[in-house]
Each structure stands twice: as C-alpha cells, then as structure tokens.
Amino acid sequence: RKEVEQDPGPFNVPEGATVAFNCTYSNSASQSFFWYRQDCRKEPKLLMSVYSSGNEDGRFTAQLNRASQYISLLIRDSKLSDSATYLCAVNSRGFGNEKLTFGTGTRLTIIP
Amino acid sequence: GAGVSQSPSNKVTEKGKDVELRCDPISGHTALYWYRQSLGQGLEFLIYFQGNSAPDKSGLPSDRFSAERTGGSVSTLTIQRTQQEDSAVYLCASSSIGTSGNHEQYFGPGTRLTVT
C-alpha cells in the first residue's frame, strides 16, 4: 500500500459546482498535512495546511479525519482558474522539519 | 519577498556527463529539500538539509547523486555520469514554521533535466 494515495481523476466539473477530493495516508503517526496545487509544467504551490479542526480559506475547505486517516479538500463555486492538479502531502515521520510524501495528484478540469 | 530560486531552469546533457543543479532557498529558511518529478509521476523525495547537515539522504537513488549545502543557504545537487533515467524535473523547497506550527514547504520553479 502506498503511503499517500489519491484518486488520479480526471475530475471534469462544470463551472460553479462544488468538488471534493480525498487523500488517504497509511502512517497513523503523521502530524502535518498539506494541499498543494500544481499547474502544467509548473512547481507545486502551497494551497493550504490542514489543521486538526479543519480550516477554510475562501472557497476552499480542508478537513482531517485522523480516525480514518484521510484528508479532504472541498472547492465551492469552482472557477475556470481552479483547473490544475491537486497534490496532498503528508509528513509521514510524525516529526516536524522532515520530508513530505506526496500523493500522485488529482487532476481537476473546470468546464465552462 | 523573494521565493526559492533554482538554476539552470533547463539543462540538456549527454549521457555520462556530470551536472550540477543549484538552489537558493527563501532567506531565513533553515530547512532545504530536494525532490524530483518524472513525467506523469509524483514527487519523489531525494534529500533534506537542516542547516548544512543532511539528516536524511534516504531518497538519493544511487551513489551518482550527491548534494551539499554551504553557509546554511545555497545548495547544489550533483549527478555524476548521468543516465537517461535521470531525466526529470528537479525541485527544491525550503521551509518555515507556519502559524499552525506546520513546517510549510515552498518550492522553486525547478530544473528540467534532459539526458540524451
């Protein structure tokens, strides 16, 4: 089993719709969780950290479910500019300043 | 402020040659990471620096790969005797502690390496 798994998609969603992605992780000691966005031929850009209590940033909501070992990302009122690949990342060692393990990404296309 | 910078942005080299990739982290970030991303693949961890030391080199694929960091800032990743399977985008990231206490990593634009 991979350390971090994501549904690769593609998700083709009409503009204005709500879309949600899940990401599962295998190491129960993991402490830090993140969502990144990657556009074609660009570097990953940090979208948001995922806090234990869940957190929201505008149209984006991230949640952590430790019992089931997954994180989620919800995008409301999707825009054409949201089209990208979304990567989840987990600090699998359970410590602070160490490597992230990334999922392979979920590709999202917003359709006009 | 300035983000992570990497050079060169693109590098084409012949099989068997050595290459050196450079990363300038965000000023003040003590941790620096190298990852690589092959076409259609996820990000693969290579090595992590805390200051000038590398507590975790577990991701380096072979002894042809080495990295160093000097002055707690710039890092270079060296690949000796390059092979075609080394072709990938090499990404550098540096981290700070965010408001949540998470060590948020910020990536540079990468170096696209092509071995012919």
Tab-separated table of C-alpha atoms in Angstrom:
chain	number	residue	atom	x	y	z
A	1	ARG	CA	0.000	0.000	0.000
A	2	LYS	CA	1.304	3.456	-0.903
A	3	GLU	CA	1.982	5.850	1.965
A	4	VAL	CA	-0.265	8.500	0.446
A	5	GLU	CA	-2.998	7.730	-2.076
A	6	GLN	CA	-5.218	9.927	-4.180
A	7	ASP	CA	-7.793	9.282	-6.869
A	8	PRO	CA	-5.955	10.441	-10.019
A	9	GLY	CA	-9.170	11.580	-11.685
A	10	PRO	CA	-9.645	13.315	-14.005
A	11	PHE	CA	-12.493	15.224	-12.441
A	12	ASN	CA	-14.363	17.248	-15.085
A	13	VAL	CA	-16.656	19.642	-13.270
A	14	PRO	CA	-18.894	22.459	-14.567
A	15	GLU	CA	-18.061	25.980	-13.514
A	16	GLY	CA	-19.804	26.949	-10.299
A	17	ALA	CA	-20.084	23.401	-8.993
A	18	THR	CA	-18.663	22.041	-5.760
A	19	VAL	CA	-15.996	19.382	-5.935
A	20	ALA	CA	-14.282	17.356	-3.225
A	21	PHE	CA	-11.134	15.246	-3.180
A	22	ASN	CA	-9.942	12.780	-0.597
A	23	CYS	CA	-6.448	11.619	0.181
A	24	THR	CA	-5.628	8.667	2.418
A	25	TYR	CA	-2.410	8.130	4.339
A	26	SER	CA	-1.048	4.989	5.937
A	27	ASN	CA	1.128	6.249	8.817
A	28	SER	CA	-1.018	6.976	11.854
A	29	ALA	CA	1.880	8.958	13.397
A	30	SER	CA	1.702	11.606	10.667
A	31	GLN	CA	1.395	15.084	12.115
A	32	SER	CA	1.379	17.575	9.261
A	33	PHE	CA	-0.854	17.638	6.217
A	34	PHE	CA	-0.989	19.935	3.228
A	35	TRP	CA	-2.725	20.529	-0.072
A	36	TYR	CA	-0.696	21.819	-2.990
A	37	ARG	CA	-1.825	22.926	-6.411
A	38	GLN	CA	0.298	22.227	-9.482
A	39	ASP	CA	-0.312	23.757	-12.882
A	40	CYS	CA	1.053	22.121	-16.001
A	41	ARG	CA	4.866	22.366	-16.180
A	42	LYS	CA	4.975	24.478	-13.018
A	43	GLU	CA	6.116	23.845	-9.479
A	44	PRO	CA	3.675	22.829	-6.731
A	45	LYS	CA	2.270	25.820	-4.888
A	46	LEU	CA	1.091	25.519	-1.302
A	47	LEU	CA	-2.674	25.875	-1.226
A	48	MET	CA	-3.283	25.305	2.449
A	49	SER	CA	-2.155	23.460	5.521
A	50	VAL	CA	-4.705	21.121	7.025
A	51	TYR	CA	-5.423	21.708	10.693
A	52	SER	CA	-6.872	19.174	13.093
A	53	SER	CA	-10.080	21.147	13.489
A	54	GLY	CA	-10.489	21.730	9.771
A	55	ASN	CA	-9.909	25.060	8.115
A	56	GLU	CA	-11.343	27.275	5.441
A	57	ASP	CA	-9.778	29.782	3.094
A	58	GLY	CA	-12.321	31.488	0.896
A	59	ARG	CA	-13.873	28.868	-1.372
A	60	PHE	CA	-11.536	26.140	-0.121
A	61	THR	CA	-12.133	23.935	2.921
A	62	ALA	CA	-9.693	21.315	4.190
A	63	GLN	CA	-10.520	18.663	6.741
A	64	LEU	CA	-8.552	15.988	8.581
A	65	ASN	CA	-10.050	12.714	9.750
A	66	ARG	CA	-7.447	11.016	11.930
A	67	ALA	CA	-9.626	8.033	12.774
A	68	SER	CA	-9.997	7.075	9.115
A	69	GLN	CA	-6.622	8.530	8.130
A	70	TYR	CA	-7.672	10.798	5.337
A	71	ILE	CA	-7.663	14.460	4.465
A	72	SER	CA	-10.115	16.173	2.175
A	73	LEU	CA	-10.294	19.309	0.075
A	74	LEU	CA	-13.590	20.926	-0.871
A	75	ILE	CA	-13.783	23.617	-3.532
A	76	ARG	CA	-17.023	25.597	-3.696
A	77	ASP	CA	-18.244	27.751	-6.603
A	78	SER	CA	-15.465	26.397	-8.797
A	79	LYS	CA	-13.784	28.763	-11.266
A	80	LEU	CA	-12.074	28.037	-14.566
A	81	SER	CA	-8.820	29.078	-12.874
A	82	ASP	CA	-9.185	26.191	-10.410
A	83	SER	CA	-8.241	23.760	-13.196
A	84	ALA	CA	-4.996	22.149	-12.035
A	85	THR	CA	-3.608	19.041	-10.378
A	86	TYR	CA	-4.129	18.943	-6.624
A	87	LEU	CA	-1.498	17.160	-4.564
A	88	CYS	CA	-1.867	16.107	-0.983
A	89	ALA	CA	1.272	15.888	1.134
A	90	VAL	CA	1.893	14.249	4.460
A	91	ASN	CA	4.777	14.461	6.872
A	92	SER	CA	4.915	10.731	7.372
A	93	ARG	CA	7.604	10.594	10.003
A	94	GLY	CA	5.464	12.353	12.529
A	95	PHE	CA	8.172	14.896	13.185
A	96	GLY	CA	8.479	18.494	12.142
A	97	ASN	CA	11.087	19.551	9.691
A	98	GLU	CA	11.325	16.459	7.534
A	99	LYS	CA	10.351	15.201	4.138
A	100	LEU	CA	6.876	15.303	2.723
A	101	THR	CA	5.394	12.309	0.997
A	102	PHE	CA	3.142	13.328	-1.846
A	103	GLY	CA	0.228	11.656	-3.483
A	104	THR	CA	0.330	11.382	-7.244
A	105	GLY	CA	-2.262	14.122	-7.580
A	106	THR	CA	-5.860	14.531	-8.665
A	107	ARG	CA	-6.401	16.299	-11.945
A	108	LEU	CA	-9.290	18.777	-11.992
A	109	THR	CA	-10.710	20.433	-15.088
A	110	ILE	CA	-13.411	23.067	-14.718
A	111	ILE	CA	-15.679	23.168	-17.767
A	112	PRO	CA	-17.254	26.468	-18.873
B	1	GLY	CA	9.644	38.741	-0.856
B	2	ALA	CA	11.898	36.547	-2.969
B	3	GLY	CA	10.931	32.932	-3.277
B	4	VAL	CA	13.049	29.850	-3.830
B	5	SER	CA	15.168	30.169	-6.940
B	6	GLN	CA	16.821	27.428	-8.960
B	7	SER	CA	19.286	27.374	-11.799
B	8	PRO	CA	19.520	26.468	-14.552
B	9	SER	CA	15.857	26.312	-15.484
B	10	ASN	CA	16.630	23.806	-18.216
B	11	LYS	CA	19.623	21.562	-18.748
B	12	VAL	CA	20.255	19.201	-21.631
B	13	THR	CA	23.241	16.953	-21.195
B	14	GLU	CA	24.738	13.913	-22.831
B	15	LYS	CA	24.647	10.563	-21.135
B	16	GLY	CA	27.748	10.105	-18.998
B	17	LYS	CA	28.331	13.783	-18.257
B	18	ASP	CA	28.134	15.309	-14.784
B	19	VAL	CA	25.599	18.038	-13.970
B	20	GLU	CA	25.250	20.456	-11.097
B	21	LEU	CA	21.927	21.987	-10.096
B	22	ARG	CA	21.648	24.965	-7.774
B	23	CYS	CA	19.025	26.054	-5.266
B	24	ASP	CA	18.718	29.337	-3.367
B	25	PRO	CA	16.187	28.962	-0.544
B	26	ILE	CA	13.978	31.639	0.905
B	27	SER	CA	16.064	33.861	3.145
B	28	GLY	CA	15.975	32.656	6.736
B	29	HIS	CA	14.672	29.168	5.955
B	30	THR	CA	16.902	26.681	7.717
B	31	ALA	CA	15.500	23.552	6.093
B	32	LEU	CA	16.016	22.728	2.430
B	33	TYR	CA	14.727	19.772	0.435
B	34	TRP	CA	15.377	18.266	-2.971
B	35	TYR	CA	12.671	16.316	-4.797
B	36	ARG	CA	12.348	15.114	-8.347
B	37	GLN	CA	9.313	14.637	-10.533
B	38	SER	CA	9.412	12.415	-13.574
B	39	LEU	CA	6.894	12.764	-16.406
B	40	GLY	CA	3.492	11.734	-15.147
B	41	GLN	CA	4.891	10.714	-11.762
B	42	GLY	CA	4.525	12.074	-8.279
B	43	LEU	CA	7.152	13.970	-6.369
B	44	GLU	CA	9.949	11.774	-5.096
B	45	PHE	CA	11.971	12.899	-2.071
B	46	LEU	CA	15.743	12.918	-2.525
B	47	ILE	CA	17.463	14.631	0.423
B	48	TYR	CA	16.785	17.056	3.248
B	49	PHE	CA	19.150	19.588	4.870
B	50	GLN	CA	18.843	21.196	8.244
B	51	GLY	CA	21.430	23.942	8.173
B	52	ASN	CA	24.455	22.480	6.434
B	53	SER	CA	23.922	18.901	7.524
B	54	ALA	CA	21.780	16.287	5.807
B	55	PRO	CA	19.909	14.180	8.379
B	56	ASP	CA	18.011	12.339	5.678
B	57	LYS	CA	19.614	11.222	2.416
B	58	SER	CA	17.354	8.221	2.068
B	59	GLY	CA	15.863	9.269	-1.244
B	60	LEU	CA	19.083	9.570	-3.247
B	61	PRO	CA	18.671	6.857	-5.908
B	62	SER	CA	22.340	5.912	-6.257
B	63	ASP	CA	25.847	6.960	-5.309
B	64	ARG	CA	25.963	9.011	-8.508
B	65	PHE	CA	23.805	11.554	-6.689
B	66	SER	CA	25.216	13.873	-4.037
B	67	ALA	CA	24.260	17.201	-2.547
B	68	GLU	CA	25.790	19.788	-0.326
B	69	ARG	CA	24.748	22.977	1.347
B	70	THR	CA	27.083	25.714	2.455
B	71	GLY	CA	26.571	28.669	4.765
B	72	GLY	CA	23.131	27.387	5.627
B	73	SER	CA	21.874	28.798	2.358
B	74	VAL	CA	22.655	27.713	-1.204
B	75	SER	CA	22.553	24.033	-2.058
B	76	THR	CA	23.890	22.147	-5.055
B	77	LEU	CA	22.732	18.755	-6.265
B	78	THR	CA	25.318	16.919	-8.357
B	79	ILE	CA	24.586	13.993	-10.612
B	80	GLN	CA	27.643	12.173	-11.916
B	81	ARG	CA	27.733	10.068	-15.071
B	82	THR	CA	24.151	10.947	-15.943
B	83	GLN	CA	21.837	8.274	-17.313
B	84	GLN	CA	18.678	8.687	-19.362
B	85	GLU	CA	16.551	7.631	-16.392
B	86	ASP	CA	17.840	10.715	-14.544
B	87	SER	CA	15.729	12.881	-16.868
B	88	ALA	CA	13.181	14.637	-14.661
B	89	VAL	CA	12.311	17.960	-13.106
B	90	TYR	CA	14.424	18.533	-10.001
B	91	LEU	CA	12.579	20.638	-7.457
B	92	CYS	CA	13.992	22.381	-4.432
B	93	ALA	CA	11.903	23.511	-1.480
B	94	SER	CA	12.610	25.347	1.736
B	95	SER	CA	10.531	25.521	4.845
B	96	SER	CA	9.477	27.733	7.678
B	97	ILE	CA	7.067	27.171	10.516
B	98	GLY	CA	3.601	28.395	9.621
B	99	THR	CA	1.050	29.813	12.026
B	100	SER	CA	-0.237	26.332	12.771
B	101	GLY	CA	3.185	25.051	13.693
B	102	ASN	CA	3.325	23.100	10.457
B	103	HIS	CA	6.589	23.225	8.524
B	104	GLU	CA	5.227	24.572	5.273
B	105	GLN	CA	7.469	23.859	2.292
B	106	TYR	CA	7.710	26.321	-0.606
B	107	PHE	CA	9.009	25.144	-3.943
B	108	GLY	CA	11.260	26.712	-6.516
B	109	PRO	CA	10.465	26.600	-10.236
B	110	GLY	CA	12.613	23.519	-10.770
B	111	THR	CA	15.358	22.480	-13.164
B	112	ARG	CA	14.206	20.413	-16.104
B	113	LEU	CA	16.999	17.926	-16.821
B	114	THR	CA	17.101	16.031	-20.087
B	115	VAL	CA	19.763	13.385	-20.618
B	116	THR	CA	20.243	12.475	-24.277
